[in-house]
Amino acid sequence: MSLIKEKVDLKPYNTFGIEARCDFFAEIRSEEEFLELIQSTVYKNNKKLIVGGGSNLLLTGDFKGLVIKNSIRGIKIVSEDEENVLVKVAAGEVWHEFVQWCIGREFAGVENLSLIPGCVGAGPMQNIGAYGVELKDVFVSLDAIGIYSAERRLFNREECKFGYRESVFKNEFKDQFLIVSVTFRLSKKPILNTSYGAINAELQAMKIVRPGIKEVSEAVINIRRSKLPDPSLMGNAGSFFKNPEVTAVTYNKLKSSYEGMVAYPLANGNFKLAAGWMIEQAGMKGFEWHGAAVHVKQALVLVNKNNCKGKDVLELSEIVIKKVFEKFEVRLEREVNVVA
Ligand code: EPU
């Protein structure tokens, strides 16, 4: 079938810029193309990997199966009133282009999520978040198709079971659904979220007195550009690890040993520890391993500094986990989807 290509290099399809091949590759541009693909023997007989922007993906070797690139595009206003607008966005839309689309129309809610790499469909998978806002805050529902059943299913917010960089699609429904579109509720009467300290500081530096969503977006873009490597210049997948959650008892014990410990109190009484700070304290910032490295400006990010392999990044992550555990007795968890 014409949709399917063989032996495709996946380097352009993962922001780590890792060279790996897949046996079969299909780029789908509509729901119909996906339903057509499902009928093929290649689809039926092979393990499948769905990619969007490939920005949360670490390929540790060639993929023995079918890679499906979701390139379904389109943004549509579903309904609106004086306060809100419901927007349905196809999964293959580039996230930041969607954010800019919203800002251009004065639709508020996603400005703090500016410049997050990847596609819209990947957003709910791990409930993307930054600067005090998470995708779940503006999420209404998503449309999906079962990878095995080919059945359509609508998921509301509760059914997605969103958590910190978590959803049902990373857990019990991992590799079970193709996300077709996501519906968001955006506000025409913005309540800006500048509680995240760095945003206010940046707005001040920009000499903005009365910010709107455009200015908040610009502040976020400035902060991200100052810390996070541009994947088109140096391969990476954003934060490689999650910020670990610990009990107040553990946090207080750590705080008494490490005065500068950076942590955020959570509603459930626990604390979220800044993993980047711990990695830096463990002496790992800038550490290199066979072309993979801990980013010099943000230790939570691992980078493909010099043509490394996926397994080099994975090994580096093991070293980081070990060093942090030795120093703090806290075990870091990966955020990135590691594909063998
Ligand atoms: N820090 C250090 N050294 C470092 C890195 C961080 O000391 O090398 C300290 C910072 O000074 C700061 C604290 O750790 O006091 C937190 O750092 P930062 O504000 O950069 O945020 P983060 O907790 O490291 C999280 C998200 C990012 C998101 C930012 C802003 C996770 C896993 N990461 O990072 O998300 O942009 O907050 O909200 O929750 C991503 O998921 O890919 C991502 C980039």
Short mmCIF file of C-alpha atoms and ligand atoms in Angstrom, two decimals:
data_model
loop_
_atom_site.label_atom_id
_atom_site.label_comp_id
_atom_site.label_asym_id
_atom_site.label_seq_id
_atom_site.Cartn_x
_atom_site.Cartn_y
_atom_site.Cartn_z
CA MET A 1 0.00 0.00 0.00
CA SER A 2 1.28 3.42 -0.94
CA LEU A 3 1.00 4.86 2.57
CA ILE A 4 3.68 2.52 3.85
CA LYS A 5 7.40 3.03 3.32
CA GLU A 6 10.12 0.60 4.26
CA LYS A 7 13.40 1.11 6.19
CA VAL A 8 12.95 4.76 7.06
CA ASP A 9 15.53 6.74 9.05
CA LEU A 10 13.80 8.14 12.13
CA LYS A 11 16.31 10.94 12.80
CA PRO A 12 13.94 13.66 11.48
CA TYR A 13 11.12 12.25 13.60
CA ASN A 14 12.69 12.47 17.07
CA THR A 15 13.88 15.74 18.59
CA PHE A 16 16.85 13.94 20.19
CA GLY A 17 18.10 13.59 16.61
CA ILE A 18 18.97 9.94 17.21
CA GLU A 19 19.68 7.83 14.16
CA ALA A 20 17.53 4.72 14.12
CA ARG A 21 15.59 2.91 11.45
CA CYS A 22 12.17 1.38 11.45
CA ASP A 23 11.03 -1.56 9.35
CA PHE A 24 7.90 0.28 8.18
CA PHE A 25 6.75 3.88 8.29
CA ALA A 26 3.44 5.56 7.46
CA GLU A 27 2.50 9.21 7.74
CA ILE A 28 -1.23 9.70 8.14
CA ARG A 29 -2.88 13.00 7.23
CA SER A 30 -6.49 12.16 8.02
CA GLU A 31 -8.59 9.83 10.12
CA GLU A 32 -9.58 8.06 6.89
CA GLU A 33 -5.92 7.36 6.09
CA PHE A 34 -5.52 5.78 9.51
CA LEU A 35 -8.59 3.61 9.00
CA GLU A 36 -7.14 2.60 5.62
CA LEU A 37 -3.79 1.78 7.22
CA ILE A 38 -5.47 -0.43 9.81
CA GLN A 39 -6.65 -2.72 6.99
CA SER A 40 -3.10 -3.45 5.78
CA THR A 41 -1.22 -6.64 6.59
CA VAL A 42 1.82 -4.61 7.62
CA TYR A 43 -0.35 -2.94 10.26
CA LYS A 44 -1.86 -6.21 11.40
CA ASN A 45 1.45 -8.09 11.61
CA ASN A 46 3.68 -5.52 13.26
CA LYS A 47 4.33 -3.83 16.55
CA LYS A 48 3.33 -0.15 16.29
CA LEU A 49 4.77 3.12 17.50
CA ILE A 50 2.81 6.34 17.10
CA VAL A 51 4.78 9.56 16.93
CA GLY A 52 3.71 13.17 16.75
CA GLY A 53 6.53 15.69 17.03
CA GLY A 54 8.82 13.01 18.54
CA SER A 55 9.70 15.41 21.33
CA ASN A 56 9.27 13.03 24.23
CA LEU A 57 10.87 10.02 22.69
CA LEU A 58 14.17 8.19 23.16
CA LEU A 59 14.89 5.52 20.56
CA THR A 60 17.43 3.07 21.95
CA GLY A 61 17.83 1.13 18.71
CA ASP A 62 16.14 0.33 15.40
CA PHE A 63 12.39 -0.08 15.70
CA LYS A 64 11.29 -3.50 14.54
CA GLY A 65 7.82 -2.60 13.47
CA LEU A 66 5.60 0.11 12.02
CA VAL A 67 6.04 3.77 12.97
CA ILE A 68 2.93 5.87 12.41
CA LYS A 69 3.49 9.60 12.17
CA ASN A 70 0.29 11.43 13.06
CA SER A 71 0.07 14.46 10.76
CA ILE A 72 -3.68 15.10 10.94
CA ARG A 73 -4.11 18.89 10.79
CA GLY A 74 -6.87 21.41 11.41
CA ILE A 75 -8.14 23.86 14.05
CA LYS A 76 -11.86 24.53 14.40
CA ILE A 77 -13.99 26.64 16.73
CA VAL A 78 -16.72 24.35 18.01
CA SER A 79 -18.73 26.83 20.07
CA GLU A 80 -18.34 30.16 21.81
CA ASP A 81 -20.09 32.59 24.09
CA GLU A 82 -19.04 35.86 25.67
CA GLU A 83 -16.66 34.22 28.11
CA ASN A 84 -15.30 31.08 26.52
CA VAL A 85 -14.51 29.38 23.28
CA LEU A 86 -14.26 25.66 22.61
CA VAL A 87 -11.62 24.81 20.05
CA LYS A 88 -11.08 21.39 18.49
CA VAL A 89 -7.50 20.87 17.35
CA ALA A 90 -6.26 17.97 15.25
CA ALA A 91 -3.52 15.92 16.89
CA GLY A 92 -0.89 16.61 14.23
CA GLU A 93 -0.98 20.39 14.69
CA VAL A 94 2.28 21.77 16.07
CA TRP A 95 1.64 22.75 19.71
CA HIS A 96 3.35 26.13 19.60
CA GLU A 97 1.58 27.09 16.36
CA PHE A 98 -1.71 26.37 18.12
CA VAL A 99 -0.60 28.56 21.06
CA GLN A 100 0.19 31.38 18.62
CA TRP A 101 -3.17 30.88 16.90
CA CYS A 102 -4.84 31.41 20.31
CA ILE A 103 -2.75 34.47 21.14
CA GLY A 104 -3.55 36.03 17.77
CA ARG A 105 -7.27 35.75 18.60
CA GLU A 106 -6.93 36.78 22.26
CA PHE A 107 -8.00 33.32 23.45
CA ALA A 108 -6.37 32.83 26.84
CA GLY A 109 -5.29 29.72 28.69
CA VAL A 110 -2.30 28.25 26.88
CA GLU A 111 0.08 31.24 26.84
CA ASN A 112 2.17 29.80 29.70
CA LEU A 113 2.64 26.69 27.57
CA SER A 114 4.36 28.62 24.77
CA LEU A 115 7.24 27.01 22.91
CA ILE A 116 6.71 23.50 24.28
CA PRO A 117 7.96 21.29 21.47
CA GLY A 118 5.79 18.60 19.96
CA CYS A 119 2.31 18.14 18.55
CA VAL A 120 -1.11 18.73 20.07
CA GLY A 121 -1.89 15.01 20.25
CA ALA A 122 1.06 14.36 22.51
CA GLY A 123 -0.06 17.04 24.96
CA PRO A 124 -2.66 14.96 26.81
CA MET A 125 -0.44 11.86 26.83
CA GLN A 126 1.74 13.38 29.46
CA ASN A 127 -0.35 16.38 30.50
CA ILE A 128 2.30 18.86 29.37
CA GLY A 129 2.93 21.67 31.81
CA ALA A 130 5.06 24.72 32.41
CA TYR A 131 5.12 27.88 34.50
CA GLY A 132 2.15 27.07 36.71
CA VAL A 133 -0.21 25.76 34.01
CA GLU A 134 -0.95 22.23 32.85
CA LEU A 135 -2.82 21.08 29.77
CA LYS A 136 -5.55 19.59 31.98
CA ASP A 137 -6.50 23.15 33.06
CA VAL A 138 -7.86 23.91 29.57
CA PHE A 139 -8.74 20.38 28.47
CA VAL A 140 -12.34 19.43 27.65
CA SER A 141 -12.14 16.12 25.79
CA LEU A 142 -10.30 14.18 23.12
CA ASP A 143 -11.29 11.94 20.25
CA ALA A 144 -9.34 8.75 19.78
CA ILE A 145 -9.41 5.56 17.74
CA GLY A 146 -8.51 2.20 19.24
CA ILE A 147 -5.30 0.87 17.70
CA TYR A 148 -6.55 -2.71 17.89
CA SER A 149 -10.33 -2.28 17.93
CA ALA A 150 -10.51 0.62 15.41
CA GLU A 151 -13.35 1.94 17.57
CA ARG A 152 -13.84 5.64 18.12
CA ARG A 153 -13.86 6.81 21.68
CA LEU A 154 -14.34 10.18 23.34
CA PHE A 155 -12.40 10.73 26.56
CA ASN A 156 -13.45 13.45 29.00
CA ARG A 157 -11.10 14.96 31.54
CA GLU A 158 -11.85 12.45 34.31
CA GLU A 159 -11.33 9.51 31.97
CA CYS A 160 -7.87 10.80 31.01
CA LYS A 161 -6.77 10.53 34.68
CA PHE A 162 -4.36 13.42 34.39
CA GLY A 163 -1.55 13.74 36.90
CA TYR A 164 1.85 15.40 36.93
CA ARG A 165 3.21 14.44 33.48
CA GLU A 166 0.79 11.51 33.60
CA SER A 167 -2.39 10.29 31.97
CA VAL A 168 -4.23 7.06 31.28
CA PHE A 169 -2.39 6.98 27.92
CA LYS A 170 0.96 6.48 29.65
CA ASN A 171 -0.46 3.79 31.90
CA GLU A 172 -3.36 1.35 31.41
CA PHE A 173 -4.04 2.57 27.87
CA LYS A 174 -0.40 2.83 26.81
CA ASP A 175 -0.12 2.17 23.05
CA GLN A 176 -3.86 1.49 22.84
CA PHE A 177 -5.20 4.64 21.16
CA LEU A 178 -4.42 7.03 18.36
CA ILE A 179 -5.43 10.51 19.46
CA VAL A 180 -7.23 12.22 16.59
CA SER A 181 -8.13 15.61 18.06
CA VAL A 182 -8.22 17.48 21.34
CA THR A 183 -10.86 20.00 22.43
CA PHE A 184 -9.83 22.90 24.66
CA ARG A 185 -11.79 25.53 26.55
CA LEU A 186 -10.11 28.93 26.22
CA SER A 187 -11.12 32.15 27.84
CA LYS A 188 -12.00 35.47 26.22
CA LYS A 189 -11.61 37.15 29.60
CA PRO A 190 -8.09 36.16 30.58
CA ILE A 191 -6.98 35.56 34.12
CA LEU A 192 -3.23 35.69 33.77
CA ASN A 193 -1.15 33.19 35.67
CA THR A 194 2.11 34.93 36.48
CA SER A 195 2.49 33.33 39.90
CA TYR A 196 5.55 31.45 38.71
CA GLY A 197 8.28 33.77 39.94
CA ALA A 198 10.40 33.80 36.81
CA ILE A 199 7.51 35.16 34.71
CA ASN A 200 7.07 38.28 36.84
CA ALA A 201 10.81 38.87 36.90
CA GLU A 202 10.98 38.51 33.12
CA LEU A 203 8.00 40.86 32.60
CA GLN A 204 9.78 43.43 34.76
CA ALA A 205 12.98 43.00 32.78
CA MET A 206 10.89 43.50 29.63
CA LYS A 207 9.49 46.69 31.26
CA ILE A 208 5.91 45.50 30.85
CA VAL A 209 3.58 47.09 33.37
CA ARG A 210 0.19 45.75 32.26
CA PRO A 211 0.79 42.41 30.56
CA GLY A 212 -1.70 40.60 28.36
CA ILE A 213 -1.47 37.03 27.11
CA LYS A 214 0.92 38.05 24.32
CA GLU A 215 3.39 39.52 26.81
CA VAL A 216 3.12 36.49 29.11
CA SER A 217 3.82 34.27 26.12
CA GLU A 218 6.85 36.39 25.20
CA ALA A 219 8.14 36.21 28.77
CA VAL A 220 7.79 32.40 28.77
CA ILE A 221 9.55 32.19 25.40
CA ASN A 222 12.43 34.31 26.73
CA ILE A 223 12.80 32.16 29.86
CA ARG A 224 12.68 28.91 27.90
CA ARG A 225 15.19 30.15 25.32
CA SER A 226 17.60 31.18 28.09
CA LYS A 227 17.62 27.71 29.71
CA LEU A 228 16.40 25.07 27.33
CA PRO A 229 18.37 23.95 24.29
CA ASP A 230 16.72 24.40 20.89
CA PRO A 231 16.20 20.84 19.55
CA SER A 232 17.03 22.01 16.02
CA LEU A 233 20.49 23.02 17.24
CA MET A 234 21.12 20.36 19.90
CA GLY A 235 18.97 17.24 20.13
CA ASN A 236 16.97 16.87 23.35
CA ALA A 237 13.52 15.95 24.65
CA GLY A 238 13.00 18.71 27.22
CA SER A 239 13.06 17.56 30.84
CA PHE A 240 14.36 14.00 30.83
CA PHE A 241 13.30 13.30 34.41
CA LYS A 242 10.28 14.21 36.50
CA ASN A 243 10.57 16.28 39.62
CA PRO A 244 10.15 13.63 42.33
CA GLU A 245 7.41 13.86 44.94
CA VAL A 246 8.40 13.06 48.52
CA THR A 247 6.65 13.20 51.90
CA ALA A 248 7.04 16.21 54.20
CA VAL A 249 9.13 14.02 56.55
CA THR A 250 11.60 13.18 53.78
CA TYR A 251 11.66 16.78 52.59
CA ASN A 252 12.37 18.15 56.09
CA LYS A 253 15.16 15.64 56.58
CA LEU A 254 16.73 16.64 53.25
CA LYS A 255 16.25 20.35 53.94
CA SER A 256 18.10 20.02 57.26
CA SER A 257 21.08 18.48 55.46
CA TYR A 258 20.93 20.64 52.33
CA GLU A 259 19.95 24.19 53.11
CA GLY A 260 19.59 25.28 49.47
CA MET A 261 17.20 22.44 48.59
CA VAL A 262 14.61 23.69 46.05
CA ALA A 263 11.12 22.25 46.55
CA TYR A 264 7.46 23.14 46.06
CA PRO A 265 4.71 22.23 48.55
CA LEU A 266 1.84 20.23 47.06
CA ALA A 267 -1.85 20.28 48.01
CA ASN A 268 -1.59 16.72 49.41
CA GLY A 269 1.07 17.76 51.95
CA ASN A 270 3.95 16.25 50.01
CA PHE A 271 6.77 18.19 48.35
CA LYS A 272 7.99 18.21 44.78
CA LEU A 273 11.78 18.40 44.66
CA ALA A 274 13.60 20.26 41.87
CA ALA A 275 15.43 17.38 40.22
CA GLY A 276 17.56 19.81 38.18
CA TRP A 277 18.93 21.27 41.39
CA MET A 278 19.70 17.81 42.80
CA ILE A 279 21.45 16.71 39.59
CA GLU A 280 23.56 19.86 39.69
CA GLN A 281 24.41 19.30 43.39
CA ALA A 282 25.39 15.73 42.55
CA GLY A 283 28.05 17.26 40.30
CA MET A 284 26.49 16.07 37.07
CA LYS A 285 25.71 19.34 35.28
CA GLY A 286 27.61 19.30 31.97
CA PHE A 287 28.71 15.67 32.48
CA GLU A 288 29.29 13.90 29.16
CA TRP A 289 28.92 10.25 28.22
CA HIS A 290 29.77 9.09 24.66
CA GLY A 291 28.36 12.22 23.01
CA ALA A 292 25.35 12.45 25.33
CA ALA A 293 25.45 15.12 28.04
CA VAL A 294 23.65 16.73 30.95
CA HIS A 295 22.76 20.19 29.65
CA VAL A 296 24.99 22.94 31.04
CA LYS A 297 22.14 25.39 31.59
CA GLN A 298 19.41 23.06 32.91
CA ALA A 299 20.49 19.78 34.45
CA LEU A 300 17.07 18.19 34.05
CA VAL A 301 17.64 18.10 30.30
CA LEU A 302 19.85 15.50 28.61
CA VAL A 303 21.22 16.44 25.21
CA ASN A 304 22.62 14.76 22.13
CA LYS A 305 25.80 16.81 22.16
CA ASN A 306 27.82 14.91 19.65
CA ASN A 307 26.07 12.37 17.49
CA CYS A 308 25.30 9.97 20.31
CA LYS A 309 23.19 6.83 20.20
CA GLY A 310 19.96 6.38 22.13
CA LYS A 311 21.64 3.83 24.36
CA ASP A 312 24.26 6.45 25.35
CA VAL A 313 21.47 8.74 26.57
CA LEU A 314 19.87 5.85 28.42
CA GLU A 315 23.19 4.93 30.07
CA LEU A 316 23.77 8.57 30.98
CA SER A 317 20.33 8.68 32.59
CA GLU A 318 21.25 5.59 34.66
CA ILE A 319 24.42 7.30 35.86
CA VAL A 320 22.47 10.44 36.79
CA ILE A 321 19.85 8.38 38.67
CA LYS A 322 22.62 6.54 40.55
CA LYS A 323 24.55 9.71 41.49
CA VAL A 324 21.42 11.50 42.71
CA PHE A 325 20.39 8.45 44.72
CA GLU A 326 23.84 8.16 46.30
CA LYS A 327 23.68 11.78 47.44
CA PHE A 328 20.00 12.26 48.35
CA GLU A 329 18.50 8.76 48.58
CA VAL A 330 15.82 9.92 46.17
CA ARG A 331 15.24 7.92 42.99
CA LEU A 332 14.60 9.99 39.87
CA GLU A 333 12.10 8.72 37.33
CA ARG A 334 12.30 9.30 33.60
CA GLU A 335 9.68 11.45 31.97
CA VAL A 336 10.67 10.58 28.42
CA ASN A 337 9.20 7.58 26.61
CA VAL A 338 12.06 5.12 26.14
CA VAL A 339 11.46 2.83 23.14
CA ALA A 340 13.56 -0.28 22.75
N1 EPU B 1 17.75 24.26 39.06
C1 EPU B 1 19.08 24.22 39.39
N2 EPU B 1 19.95 23.66 38.50
C2 EPU B 1 19.55 23.19 37.30
C3 EPU B 1 18.20 23.25 36.97
C4 EPU B 1 17.28 23.78 37.87
O1 EPU B 1 19.48 24.63 40.47
O2 EPU B 1 20.40 22.73 36.56
C5 EPU B 1 16.81 24.89 39.99
C6 EPU B 1 16.35 26.24 39.45
O3 EPU B 1 17.19 27.27 39.80
C7 EPU B 1 14.98 26.38 40.09
C8 EPU B 1 14.50 24.96 40.19
O4 EPU B 1 15.64 24.12 40.10
O5 EPU B 1 15.10 26.93 41.39
C9 EPU B 1 13.48 24.60 39.12
O6 EPU B 1 14.03 24.82 37.83
P1 EPU B 1 13.14 25.30 36.58
O7 EPU B 1 12.33 26.49 36.94
O8 EPU B 1 14.03 25.40 35.41
O9 EPU B 1 12.08 24.17 36.38
P2 EPU B 1 12.16 22.58 36.50
O10 EPU B 1 11.44 22.17 37.73
O11 EPU B 1 13.56 22.13 36.37
C10 EPU B 1 9.88 22.13 35.30
C11 EPU B 1 9.37 21.36 34.13
C12 EPU B 1 9.69 22.05 32.82
C13 EPU B 1 9.05 23.42 32.85
C14 EPU B 1 9.58 24.19 34.07
C15 EPU B 1 8.85 25.51 34.26
C16 EPU B 1 9.35 19.04 34.84
C17 EPU B 1 9.93 17.69 34.67
N3 EPU B 1 9.92 20.02 34.13
O12 EPU B 1 11.30 22.13 35.22
O13 EPU B 1 9.11 21.31 31.77
O14 EPU B 1 9.34 24.13 31.67
O15 EPU B 1 9.33 23.42 35.28
O16 EPU B 1 7.55 25.29 34.68
O17 EPU B 1 8.37 19.20 35.58
C18 EPU B 1 9.51 19.56 30.21
O18 EPU B 1 8.67 18.90 30.81
O19 EPU B 1 10.09 19.12 29.19
C19 EPU B 1 9.87 20.88 30.70
C20 EPU B 1 10.84 21.59 30.17
#
